[in-house]
Amino acid sequence: MTTDSPQSTKPLSVVLAGGGTAGHISPLLAIADAIKAKRPDAAMLAVGTPTGMETRLIPAAGYELATIDRVPFPRRPSLDLLRLPGRLSGAVKQAGRILDDARADVLVGVGGYVCTPMYLAARKRRIPIVIHEANMKPGLANRVGARFSRHVAVAFAGTRLRGARHVGMPMRRAISALDRAAAAAGAKSLLGLEPGKPALIVTGGSSGAASINRSIAAALPALGAAGIQTLHITGTGKAVTNDDGGLLTAAGYRQVEYVDGMENVYAAADVLLARAGAATVSEVSAVGVPAVFVPLPIGNGEQALNAEALVKAGGALLVEDRDLTPEWLETTLIPLLGDRQRLEDMARTSERLGIRNADQRMADLVLEAVSA
C-alpha cells in the first residue's frame, strides 16, 4: 500500500463508499470536498449502487462514481437469504477490483448497502477504513465495519458504535457557514415570503410526507388568522389540492414541491417543521433554527432518537406523527411562532449544541488513518 508521505510519487487515493439516500450522499460529498480542500492532489472515487440517488448526485457534484451490485440483508428466512452468501461474495469481488484499480490508500464509508462489501474487501487488502455513522442507531454495515477500523466517527454523541469519536455531521459549506440573521431578509424574499411576518416552513423531506401535508392544510385558516405565513415544501408529486383538483390556496400560504438550497430555508424560517432525519437535525442544530420535529412513524424509531438530545435541551419540539393534528398546531405551534423570546432562546440552545466543522474533522481523521 502506498502511504501518504513526502516521498510518495502517487497522489493520495481516497475511495468513498455510501449511497441510496441523500442522508448518506450529502455527508459523503461534504467529506470529499473537505479532503480536497486539504489535499488538492488527492484522487477521489465514490462507490455506490447502480440504482441509488448517488448515480445523479455524485457526478453532479463533480466526482467520479463506480458502482457495485446492491446486496440487501433479508431480515426473515427467504430465498433471498439463501442467495445472500453468493451475492455478497460477488459484491466483495467487485469492491476489490475497484479498490485495486484505484490503488486506494484509504476507504471512507458512510453506510448503506454498498459499504459492507467495500469494508470486507478493504480489510482483506489491509487498506485503512474510516467510518462515519450519521444516525443515533447505527446501521448494520457500519456496525460490521467498525470491527475493522480504529477510525470511527459519529454525528451524535449518544451513538453507540465501537471506538467512536463524536465529530458531528459533515454538511455543505453553504449550510455550515450560514449566518441566519444576516441572510434572513434575502432568503425570505427569494422564497416569496414577507420580511416582517412570522414564517413557518414545512417540509417532509425529499419524498414528502402526506400526513404532514394533510395536517398543515387543515390548519391553514388558523395559521392565516394568526398572521403567520407558511411556505409548504410538499415533496415532488405531493402537491396539496382542493376538492376540485386545483392547487390549495389560502391567505399567507404558498406551496412548492422542492427548494434548491436548504440554506435559504434555514435562514428564512422562524420555525421549521420537518421530519427528524439525521442530516436535518444536525443542520438545524448547527445553524440555530427553532424546529418542530415529526419523526417518521415507521422503521426502527431512529428519527426520534436523532432528535432526542436537541429536544431535551430545549432547542426543538417533538410531536409524534399521529399527534400532529390541526388542534395541536393551533394550541402549540401558533403560540410558539408568536413568542419571539422563546424562539431566540431555542435558536441559541440549538446553535450551542451544533457542530459546524464536522467535514474538516472527518478530513483530518482520513489523513490520520493514512499516516498511521
mmCIF file of C-alpha atoms in Angstrom:
data_model
loop_
_atom_site.group_PDB
_atom_site.id
_atom_site.type_symbol
_atom_site.label_atom_id
_atom_site.label_comp_id
_atom_site.label_asym_id
_atom_site.label_seq_id
_atom_site.Cartn_x
_atom_site.Cartn_y
_atom_site.Cartn_z
ATOM 1 C CA MET A 1 0.000 0.000 0.000
ATOM 2 C CA THR A 2 1.292 3.450 -0.874
ATOM 3 C CA THR A 3 1.427 5.761 2.132
ATOM 4 C CA ASP A 4 0.850 9.477 2.370
ATOM 5 C CA SER A 5 4.484 10.638 2.619
ATOM 6 C CA PRO A 6 6.556 13.443 1.106
ATOM 7 C CA GLN A 7 8.460 10.847 -0.962
ATOM 8 C CA SER A 8 5.320 9.319 -2.459
ATOM 9 C CA THR A 9 5.129 9.647 -6.228
ATOM 10 C CA LYS A 10 1.453 8.746 -6.313
ATOM 11 C CA PRO A 11 -1.287 11.193 -5.339
ATOM 12 C CA LEU A 12 -3.296 10.204 -2.293
ATOM 13 C CA SER A 13 -6.103 7.883 -3.469
ATOM 14 C CA VAL A 14 -9.327 8.119 -1.474
ATOM 15 C CA VAL A 15 -12.312 5.835 -2.132
ATOM 16 C CA LEU A 16 -15.595 6.886 -0.508
ATOM 17 C CA ALA A 17 -18.472 4.419 -0.206
ATOM 18 C CA GLY A 18 -22.125 5.073 0.515
ATOM 19 C CA GLY A 19 -25.397 5.846 -1.118
ATOM 20 C CA GLY A 20 -29.034 5.007 -1.527
ATOM 21 C CA THR A 21 -30.362 8.111 0.201
ATOM 22 C CA ALA A 22 -29.457 11.772 0.484
ATOM 23 C CA GLY A 23 -28.726 11.103 4.157
ATOM 24 C CA HIS A 24 -25.691 9.086 3.079
ATOM 25 C CA ILE A 25 -24.700 11.014 -0.023
ATOM 26 C CA SER A 26 -24.676 14.519 1.468
ATOM 27 C CA PRO A 27 -22.099 13.772 4.179
ATOM 28 C CA LEU A 28 -20.049 11.736 1.700
ATOM 29 C CA LEU A 29 -19.810 14.739 -0.614
ATOM 30 C CA ALA A 30 -19.022 17.098 2.258
ATOM 31 C CA ILE A 31 -16.187 14.821 3.388
ATOM 32 C CA ALA A 32 -14.866 14.588 -0.174
ATOM 33 C CA ASP A 33 -14.871 18.379 -0.536
ATOM 34 C CA ALA A 34 -13.059 18.823 2.785
ATOM 35 C CA ILE A 35 -10.372 16.291 1.837
ATOM 36 C CA LYS A 36 -9.901 18.060 -1.478
ATOM 37 C CA ALA A 37 -9.516 21.390 0.311
ATOM 38 C CA LYS A 38 -6.749 19.948 2.492
ATOM 39 C CA ARG A 39 -5.162 17.796 -0.202
ATOM 40 C CA PRO A 40 -5.852 19.216 -3.678
ATOM 41 C CA ASP A 41 -3.701 16.461 -5.190
ATOM 42 C CA ALA A 42 -5.951 13.678 -3.853
ATOM 43 C CA ALA A 43 -7.599 11.340 -6.340
ATOM 44 C CA MET A 44 -11.217 10.807 -5.299
ATOM 45 C CA LEU A 45 -13.564 7.992 -6.277
ATOM 46 C CA ALA A 46 -17.061 7.418 -4.898
ATOM 47 C CA VAL A 47 -18.707 3.989 -4.888
ATOM 48 C CA GLY A 48 -22.450 3.359 -4.827
ATOM 49 C CA THR A 49 -25.063 1.102 -6.365
ATOM 50 C CA PRO A 50 -26.490 1.405 -9.884
ATOM 51 C CA THR A 51 -29.980 2.364 -8.687
ATOM 52 C CA GLY A 52 -29.429 4.860 -5.873
ATOM 53 C CA MET A 53 -29.626 8.647 -5.814
ATOM 54 C CA GLU A 54 -25.829 8.669 -5.986
ATOM 55 C CA THR A 55 -25.978 7.977 -9.730
ATOM 56 C CA ARG A 56 -27.301 11.520 -10.147
ATOM 57 C CA LEU A 57 -25.936 13.466 -7.177
ATOM 58 C CA ILE A 58 -22.295 12.367 -7.159
ATOM 59 C CA PRO A 59 -21.496 13.104 -10.827
ATOM 60 C CA ALA A 60 -23.387 16.398 -10.486
ATOM 61 C CA ALA A 61 -21.003 17.310 -7.670
ATOM 62 C CA GLY A 62 -18.027 16.669 -9.923
ATOM 63 C CA TYR A 63 -16.863 13.303 -8.593
ATOM 64 C CA GLU A 64 -16.361 10.020 -10.425
ATOM 65 C CA LEU A 65 -18.719 7.196 -9.432
ATOM 66 C CA ALA A 66 -18.150 3.447 -9.614
ATOM 67 C CA THR A 67 -20.936 1.001 -8.774
ATOM 68 C CA ILE A 68 -21.291 -2.474 -7.310
ATOM 69 C CA ASP A 69 -24.346 -4.680 -7.011
ATOM 70 C CA ARG A 70 -26.813 -3.877 -4.238
ATOM 71 C CA VAL A 71 -26.859 -6.662 -1.636
ATOM 72 C CA PRO A 72 -29.710 -6.217 0.877
ATOM 73 C CA PHE A 73 -29.651 -8.310 4.031
ATOM 74 C CA PRO A 74 -33.022 -10.089 4.420
ATOM 75 C CA ARG A 75 -34.410 -9.875 7.955
ATOM 76 C CA ARG A 76 -36.531 -13.026 7.640
ATOM 77 C CA PRO A 77 -35.938 -16.536 6.242
ATOM 78 C CA SER A 78 -36.488 -16.444 2.480
ATOM 79 C CA LEU A 79 -34.982 -17.398 -0.856
ATOM 80 C CA ASP A 80 -33.106 -14.095 -0.792
ATOM 81 C CA LEU A 81 -31.446 -15.180 2.455
ATOM 82 C CA LEU A 82 -30.274 -18.395 0.800
ATOM 83 C CA ARG A 83 -28.836 -16.390 -2.082
ATOM 84 C CA LEU A 84 -27.073 -13.919 0.246
ATOM 85 C CA PRO A 85 -23.655 -15.634 0.508
ATOM 86 C CA GLY A 86 -23.241 -15.809 -3.260
ATOM 87 C CA ARG A 87 -24.436 -12.263 -3.812
ATOM 88 C CA LEU A 88 -22.208 -10.893 -1.072
ATOM 89 C CA SER A 89 -19.191 -12.785 -2.402
ATOM 90 C CA GLY A 90 -19.780 -11.334 -5.855
ATOM 91 C CA ALA A 91 -20.123 -7.813 -4.484
ATOM 92 C CA VAL A 92 -16.912 -8.182 -2.438
ATOM 93 C CA LYS A 93 -15.062 -9.208 -5.608
ATOM 94 C CA GLN A 94 -16.440 -6.140 -7.409
ATOM 95 C CA ALA A 95 -15.384 -3.964 -4.471
ATOM 96 C CA GLY A 96 -11.903 -5.448 -4.522
ATOM 97 C CA ARG A 97 -11.448 -4.689 -8.203
ATOM 98 C CA ILE A 98 -12.493 -1.077 -7.609
ATOM 99 C CA LEU A 99 -10.030 -0.668 -4.739
ATOM 100 C CA ASP A 100 -7.241 -2.306 -6.759
ATOM 101 C CA ASP A 101 -7.885 -0.212 -9.868
ATOM 102 C CA ALA A 102 -7.936 2.980 -7.759
ATOM 103 C CA ARG A 103 -4.783 1.910 -5.897
ATOM 104 C CA ALA A 104 -6.684 3.040 -2.836
ATOM 105 C CA ASP A 105 -4.788 4.373 0.175
ATOM 106 C CA VAL A 106 -7.911 4.637 2.339
ATOM 107 C CA LEU A 107 -11.602 3.725 2.266
ATOM 108 C CA VAL A 108 -14.164 6.110 3.760
ATOM 109 C CA GLY A 109 -17.597 4.606 4.429
ATOM 110 C CA VAL A 110 -20.782 6.424 5.421
ATOM 111 C CA GLY A 111 -23.189 3.479 5.483
ATOM 112 C CA GLY A 112 -25.688 1.864 3.168
ATOM 113 C CA TYR A 113 -25.820 -1.381 1.200
ATOM 114 C CA VAL A 114 -22.605 -0.676 -0.672
ATOM 115 C CA CYS A 115 -20.445 -0.388 2.434
ATOM 116 C CA THR A 116 -20.389 -3.960 3.758
ATOM 117 C CA PRO A 117 -18.690 -5.460 0.686
ATOM 118 C CA MET A 118 -16.377 -2.444 0.473
ATOM 119 C CA TYR A 119 -15.336 -2.868 4.113
ATOM 120 C CA LEU A 120 -14.714 -6.588 3.637
ATOM 121 C CA ALA A 121 -12.632 -6.016 0.511
ATOM 122 C CA ALA A 122 -10.603 -3.243 2.165
ATOM 123 C CA ARG A 123 -9.934 -5.369 5.232
ATOM 124 C CA LYS A 124 -8.617 -8.200 3.052
ATOM 125 C CA ARG A 125 -6.190 -5.735 1.442
ATOM 126 C CA ARG A 126 -5.254 -4.073 4.739
ATOM 127 C CA ILE A 127 -6.425 -0.721 3.432
ATOM 128 C CA PRO A 128 -7.262 1.666 6.312
ATOM 129 C CA ILE A 129 -11.002 2.117 6.842
ATOM 130 C CA VAL A 130 -12.592 5.350 8.114
ATOM 131 C CA ILE A 131 -16.278 5.267 9.065
ATOM 132 C CA HIS A 132 -18.891 7.949 9.634
ATOM 133 C CA GLU A 133 -22.240 6.974 11.160
ATOM 134 C CA ALA A 134 -24.988 9.570 10.726
ATOM 135 C CA ASN A 135 -27.764 8.112 12.888
ATOM 136 C CA MET A 136 -28.156 7.577 16.607
ATOM 137 C CA LYS A 137 -28.915 3.931 15.870
ATOM 138 C CA PRO A 138 -26.030 2.597 13.735
ATOM 139 C CA GLY A 139 -26.777 0.676 10.574
ATOM 140 C CA LEU A 140 -25.648 -2.896 10.010
ATOM 141 C CA ALA A 141 -22.888 -2.008 7.532
ATOM 142 C CA ASN A 142 -21.180 0.397 9.916
ATOM 143 C CA ARG A 143 -21.546 -1.987 12.845
ATOM 144 C CA VAL A 144 -19.645 -4.527 10.751
ATOM 145 C CA GLY A 145 -17.091 -2.009 9.522
ATOM 146 C CA ALA A 146 -16.357 -0.666 12.992
ATOM 147 C CA ARG A 147 -14.851 -4.055 13.857
ATOM 148 C CA PHE A 148 -12.153 -3.479 11.247
ATOM 149 C CA SER A 149 -11.342 0.179 11.952
ATOM 150 C CA ARG A 150 -9.694 2.368 14.574
ATOM 151 C CA HIS A 151 -11.062 5.479 12.881
ATOM 152 C CA VAL A 152 -14.801 5.589 13.562
ATOM 153 C CA ALA A 153 -16.793 8.836 13.840
ATOM 154 C CA VAL A 154 -20.410 9.592 14.701
ATOM 155 C CA ALA A 155 -22.761 12.520 14.180
ATOM 156 C CA PHE A 156 -24.455 12.220 17.598
ATOM 157 C CA ALA A 157 -22.663 11.943 20.927
ATOM 158 C CA GLY A 158 -25.004 9.205 22.142
ATOM 159 C CA THR A 159 -24.427 6.837 19.222
ATOM 160 C CA ARG A 160 -23.103 3.516 20.447
ATOM 161 C CA LEU A 161 -20.514 2.282 17.987
ATOM 162 C CA ARG A 162 -17.219 0.611 18.754
ATOM 163 C CA GLY A 163 -14.377 3.119 19.229
ATOM 164 C CA ALA A 164 -16.443 6.060 18.014
ATOM 165 C CA ARG A 165 -15.406 9.706 18.179
ATOM 166 C CA HIS A 166 -18.070 12.401 18.174
ATOM 167 C CA VAL A 167 -17.374 14.718 15.225
ATOM 168 C CA GLY A 168 -20.856 15.853 14.142
ATOM 169 C CA MET A 169 -22.476 15.685 10.724
ATOM 170 C CA PRO A 170 -20.475 16.736 7.654
ATOM 171 C CA MET A 171 -22.549 19.224 5.677
ATOM 172 C CA ARG A 172 -22.270 21.569 2.722
ATOM 173 C CA ARG A 173 -20.341 24.764 3.428
ATOM 174 C CA ALA A 174 -23.326 26.827 2.270
ATOM 175 C CA ILE A 175 -25.129 25.497 5.349
ATOM 176 C CA SER A 176 -22.327 25.196 7.891
ATOM 177 C CA ALA A 177 -21.159 28.763 7.189
ATOM 178 C CA LEU A 178 -24.679 30.236 7.260
ATOM 179 C CA ASP A 179 -25.311 33.429 9.260
ATOM 180 C CA ARG A 180 -29.093 33.242 9.703
ATOM 181 C CA ALA A 181 -29.526 36.801 10.911
ATOM 182 C CA ALA A 182 -27.594 38.280 8.005
ATOM 183 C CA ALA A 183 -29.232 36.037 5.400
ATOM 184 C CA ALA A 184 -32.830 36.095 6.668
ATOM 185 C CA ALA A 185 -34.203 39.036 4.668
ATOM 186 C CA GLY A 186 -32.694 37.917 1.376
ATOM 187 C CA ALA A 187 -33.770 34.316 1.922
ATOM 188 C CA LYS A 188 -37.367 35.309 2.691
ATOM 189 C CA SER A 189 -37.500 37.423 -0.456
ATOM 190 C CA LEU A 190 -36.047 34.592 -2.542
ATOM 191 C CA LEU A 191 -38.660 32.166 -1.204
ATOM 192 C CA GLY A 192 -41.581 34.545 -1.728
ATOM 193 C CA LEU A 193 -42.076 35.372 1.960
ATOM 194 C CA GLU A 194 -42.736 38.769 3.521
ATOM 195 C CA PRO A 195 -39.880 40.077 5.695
ATOM 196 C CA GLY A 196 -41.975 41.348 8.620
ATOM 197 C CA LYS A 197 -44.253 38.372 9.317
ATOM 198 C CA PRO A 198 -43.541 35.161 11.234
ATOM 199 C CA ALA A 199 -42.628 32.414 8.779
ATOM 200 C CA LEU A 200 -43.389 28.722 9.201
ATOM 201 C CA ILE A 201 -41.628 26.470 6.717
ATOM 202 C CA VAL A 202 -42.840 22.888 6.445
ATOM 203 C CA THR A 203 -41.060 20.011 4.756
ATOM 204 C CA GLY A 204 -41.400 16.250 4.859
ATOM 205 C CA GLY A 205 -38.078 15.660 3.134
ATOM 206 C CA SER A 206 -37.285 14.891 -0.486
ATOM 207 C CA SER A 207 -40.098 12.333 -0.759
ATOM 208 C CA GLY A 208 -42.645 14.451 1.078
ATOM 209 C CA ALA A 209 -44.935 13.414 3.913
ATOM 210 C CA ALA A 210 -48.626 13.010 3.179
ATOM 211 C CA SER A 211 -49.658 13.044 6.859
ATOM 212 C CA ILE A 212 -47.857 16.340 7.485
ATOM 213 C CA ASN A 213 -49.343 17.797 4.322
ATOM 214 C CA ARG A 214 -52.888 16.936 5.412
ATOM 215 C CA SER A 215 -52.468 18.424 8.883
ATOM 216 C CA ILE A 216 -50.965 21.662 7.600
ATOM 217 C CA ALA A 217 -53.719 22.043 5.006
ATOM 218 C CA ALA A 218 -56.384 21.674 7.708
ATOM 219 C CA ALA A 219 -54.664 24.223 9.958
ATOM 220 C CA LEU A 220 -54.274 26.943 7.331
ATOM 221 C CA PRO A 221 -57.292 29.016 8.447
ATOM 222 C CA ALA A 222 -55.902 29.234 11.999
ATOM 223 C CA LEU A 223 -52.377 29.968 10.774
ATOM 224 C CA GLY A 224 -53.606 32.714 8.469
ATOM 225 C CA ALA A 225 -55.799 34.254 11.180
ATOM 226 C CA ALA A 226 -52.753 34.413 13.483
ATOM 227 C CA GLY A 227 -50.806 36.387 10.878
ATOM 228 C CA ILE A 228 -48.407 33.529 10.129
ATOM 229 C CA GLN A 229 -47.141 32.952 6.615
ATOM 230 C CA THR A 230 -46.496 29.358 5.618
ATOM 231 C CA LEU A 231 -44.158 28.007 2.960
ATOM 232 C CA HIS A 232 -45.063 24.378 2.373
ATOM 233 C CA ILE A 233 -42.461 22.205 0.624
ATOM 234 C CA THR A 234 -44.727 19.304 -0.252
ATOM 235 C CA GLY A 235 -42.301 16.913 -1.974
ATOM 236 C CA THR A 236 -42.180 16.017 -5.651
ATOM 237 C CA GLY A 237 -45.554 14.762 -6.826
ATOM 238 C CA LYS A 238 -47.177 15.511 -3.447
ATOM 239 C CA ALA A 239 -48.925 18.795 -4.237
ATOM 240 C CA VAL A 240 -51.809 19.618 -1.890
ATOM 241 C CA THR A 241 -55.030 20.174 -3.847
ATOM 242 C CA ASN A 242 -58.545 21.494 -3.357
ATOM 243 C CA ASP A 243 -61.628 19.348 -3.783
ATOM 244 C CA ASP A 244 -61.746 20.479 -7.416
ATOM 245 C CA GLY A 245 -58.194 19.234 -8.041
ATOM 246 C CA GLY A 246 -56.564 22.657 -8.189
ATOM 247 C CA LEU A 247 -53.626 23.640 -6.004
ATOM 248 C CA LEU A 248 -54.695 24.516 -2.482
ATOM 249 C CA THR A 249 -54.551 28.248 -1.816
ATOM 250 C CA ALA A 250 -55.036 30.252 1.385
ATOM 251 C CA ALA A 251 -54.091 33.598 2.874
ATOM 252 C CA GLY A 252 -50.378 33.688 3.654
ATOM 253 C CA TYR A 253 -49.841 30.227 2.201
ATOM 254 C CA ARG A 254 -47.530 29.163 -0.597
ATOM 255 C CA GLN A 255 -46.640 25.648 -1.660
ATOM 256 C CA VAL A 256 -43.766 24.359 -3.766
ATOM 257 C CA GLU A 257 -42.676 20.797 -4.459
ATOM 258 C CA TYR A 258 -38.975 21.387 -3.949
ATOM 259 C CA VAL A 259 -36.497 24.057 -2.853
ATOM 260 C CA ASP A 260 -32.958 24.026 -4.226
ATOM 261 C CA GLY A 261 -30.733 25.134 -1.361
ATOM 262 C CA MET A 262 -31.818 24.310 2.178
ATOM 263 C CA GLU A 263 -29.608 27.096 3.481
ATOM 264 C CA ASN A 264 -32.267 29.543 2.278
ATOM 265 C CA VAL A 265 -34.962 27.574 4.121
ATOM 266 C CA TYR A 266 -32.943 27.624 7.336
ATOM 267 C CA ALA A 267 -32.311 31.360 7.030
ATOM 268 C CA ALA A 268 -35.920 32.257 6.256
ATOM 269 C CA ALA A 269 -37.738 30.030 8.764
ATOM 270 C CA ASP A 270 -38.780 31.394 12.133
ATOM 271 C CA VAL A 271 -39.829 27.799 12.798
ATOM 272 C CA LEU A 272 -39.077 24.734 10.678
ATOM 273 C CA LEU A 273 -41.485 21.794 10.876
ATOM 274 C CA ALA A 274 -39.816 18.685 9.478
ATOM 275 C CA ARG A 275 -39.039 15.006 9.789
ATOM 276 C CA ALA A 276 -36.135 14.138 12.104
ATOM 277 C CA GLY A 277 -33.647 12.697 9.661
ATOM 278 C CA ALA A 278 -30.065 12.808 10.916
ATOM 279 C CA ALA A 279 -28.974 15.458 8.424
ATOM 280 C CA THR A 280 -31.945 17.720 9.153
ATOM 281 C CA VAL A 281 -31.463 17.508 12.929
ATOM 282 C CA SER A 282 -27.733 18.170 12.625
ATOM 283 C CA GLU A 283 -28.090 21.066 10.185
ATOM 284 C CA VAL A 284 -30.863 22.705 12.206
ATOM 285 C CA SER A 285 -28.709 22.484 15.309
ATOM 286 C CA ALA A 286 -25.560 23.770 13.619
ATOM 287 C CA VAL A 287 -27.192 26.936 12.306
ATOM 288 C CA GLY A 288 -29.676 27.508 15.146
ATOM 289 C CA VAL A 289 -33.136 27.051 13.623
ATOM 290 C CA PRO A 290 -36.067 26.635 16.052
ATOM 291 C CA ALA A 291 -37.655 23.392 14.930
ATOM 292 C CA VAL A 292 -40.604 21.085 15.415
ATOM 293 C CA PHE A 293 -39.669 17.513 14.570
ATOM 294 C CA VAL A 294 -42.238 14.936 13.464
ATOM 295 C CA PRO A 295 -40.366 11.605 13.421
ATOM 296 C CA LEU A 296 -41.165 9.145 10.681
ATOM 297 C CA PRO A 297 -43.791 6.788 12.158
ATOM 298 C CA ILE A 298 -42.332 3.681 10.504
ATOM 299 C CA GLY A 299 -38.960 1.990 10.785
ATOM 300 C CA ASN A 300 -36.865 1.359 13.885
ATOM 301 C CA GLY A 301 -37.512 4.623 15.723
ATOM 302 C CA GLU A 302 -34.174 6.135 14.785
ATOM 303 C CA GLN A 303 -35.619 9.542 13.884
ATOM 304 C CA ALA A 304 -36.940 10.160 17.398
ATOM 305 C CA LEU A 305 -33.534 9.166 18.754
ATOM 306 C CA ASN A 306 -31.818 11.563 16.350
ATOM 307 C CA ALA A 307 -33.784 14.497 17.794
ATOM 308 C CA GLU A 308 -33.742 13.398 21.440
ATOM 309 C CA ALA A 309 -30.775 15.410 22.739
ATOM 310 C CA LEU A 310 -31.799 18.631 20.998
ATOM 311 C CA VAL A 311 -35.385 18.330 22.221
ATOM 312 C CA LYS A 312 -34.297 17.605 25.811
ATOM 313 C CA ALA A 313 -32.044 20.670 25.761
ATOM 314 C CA GLY A 314 -34.935 22.883 24.663
ATOM 315 C CA GLY A 315 -33.715 23.671 21.160
ATOM 316 C CA ALA A 316 -36.617 21.925 19.436
ATOM 317 C CA LEU A 317 -40.029 20.367 19.985
ATOM 318 C CA LEU A 318 -41.050 16.838 19.051
ATOM 319 C CA VAL A 319 -44.554 15.660 18.191
ATOM 320 C CA GLU A 320 -45.455 12.145 17.097
ATOM 321 C CA ASP A 321 -46.915 11.825 13.609
ATOM 322 C CA ARG A 322 -50.284 10.660 14.993
ATOM 323 C CA ASP A 323 -50.425 13.685 17.317
ATOM 324 C CA LEU A 324 -49.719 16.283 14.631
ATOM 325 C CA THR A 325 -53.320 17.440 14.351
ATOM 326 C CA PRO A 326 -54.792 20.815 13.410
ATOM 327 C CA GLU A 327 -55.631 21.211 17.115
ATOM 328 C CA TRP A 328 -52.002 20.653 18.148
ATOM 329 C CA LEU A 329 -50.825 23.142 15.564
ATOM 330 C CA GLU A 330 -53.326 25.711 16.835
ATOM 331 C CA THR A 331 -52.635 25.247 20.547
ATOM 332 C CA THR A 332 -48.860 24.666 20.456
ATOM 333 C CA LEU A 333 -47.246 25.771 17.208
ATOM 334 C CA ILE A 334 -49.091 29.042 16.668
ATOM 335 C CA PRO A 335 -48.283 30.358 20.180
ATOM 336 C CA LEU A 336 -44.641 29.364 19.639
ATOM 337 C CA LEU A 337 -44.429 31.397 16.438
ATOM 338 C CA GLY A 338 -45.748 34.405 18.336
ATOM 339 C CA ASP A 339 -43.239 34.108 21.195
ATOM 340 C CA ARG A 340 -40.139 35.930 19.967
ATOM 341 C CA GLN A 341 -38.179 35.449 23.197
ATOM 342 C CA ARG A 342 -38.766 31.701 23.236
ATOM 343 C CA LEU A 343 -37.706 31.411 19.615
ATOM 344 C CA GLU A 344 -34.487 33.279 20.340
ATOM 345 C CA ASP A 345 -33.799 31.022 23.325
ATOM 346 C CA MET A 346 -34.396 27.918 21.198
ATOM 347 C CA ALA A 347 -32.076 29.221 18.492
ATOM 348 C CA ARG A 348 -29.265 29.890 20.969
ATOM 349 C CA THR A 349 -29.674 26.482 22.589
ATOM 350 C CA SER A 350 -29.693 24.746 19.234
ATOM 351 C CA GLU A 351 -26.618 26.522 17.927
ATOM 352 C CA ARG A 352 -24.721 25.873 21.152
ATOM 353 C CA LEU A 353 -25.169 22.126 20.634
ATOM 354 C CA GLY A 354 -24.441 22.159 16.904
ATOM 355 C CA ILE A 355 -21.169 21.370 15.148
ATOM 356 C CA ARG A 356 -20.278 23.289 12.008
ATOM 357 C CA ASN A 357 -16.873 21.821 11.104
ATOM 358 C CA ALA A 358 -17.586 18.090 11.019
ATOM 359 C CA ASP A 359 -16.425 17.906 7.402
ATOM 360 C CA GLN A 360 -12.986 19.199 8.384
ATOM 361 C CA ARG A 361 -12.846 16.860 11.374
ATOM 362 C CA MET A 362 -13.562 13.944 9.066
ATOM 363 C CA ALA A 363 -10.893 15.048 6.592
ATOM 364 C CA ASP A 364 -8.382 15.167 9.452
ATOM 365 C CA LEU A 365 -9.447 11.676 10.527
ATOM 366 C CA VAL A 366 -8.928 10.355 6.994
ATOM 367 C CA LEU A 367 -5.433 11.841 6.801
ATOM 368 C CA GLU A 368 -4.683 10.463 10.261
ATOM 369 C CA ALA A 369 -5.688 6.974 9.112
ATOM 370 C CA VAL A 370 -3.459 7.178 6.067
ATOM 371 C CA SER A 371 -0.411 8.265 8.064
ATOM 372 C CA ALA A 372 -0.921 5.811 10.947
#
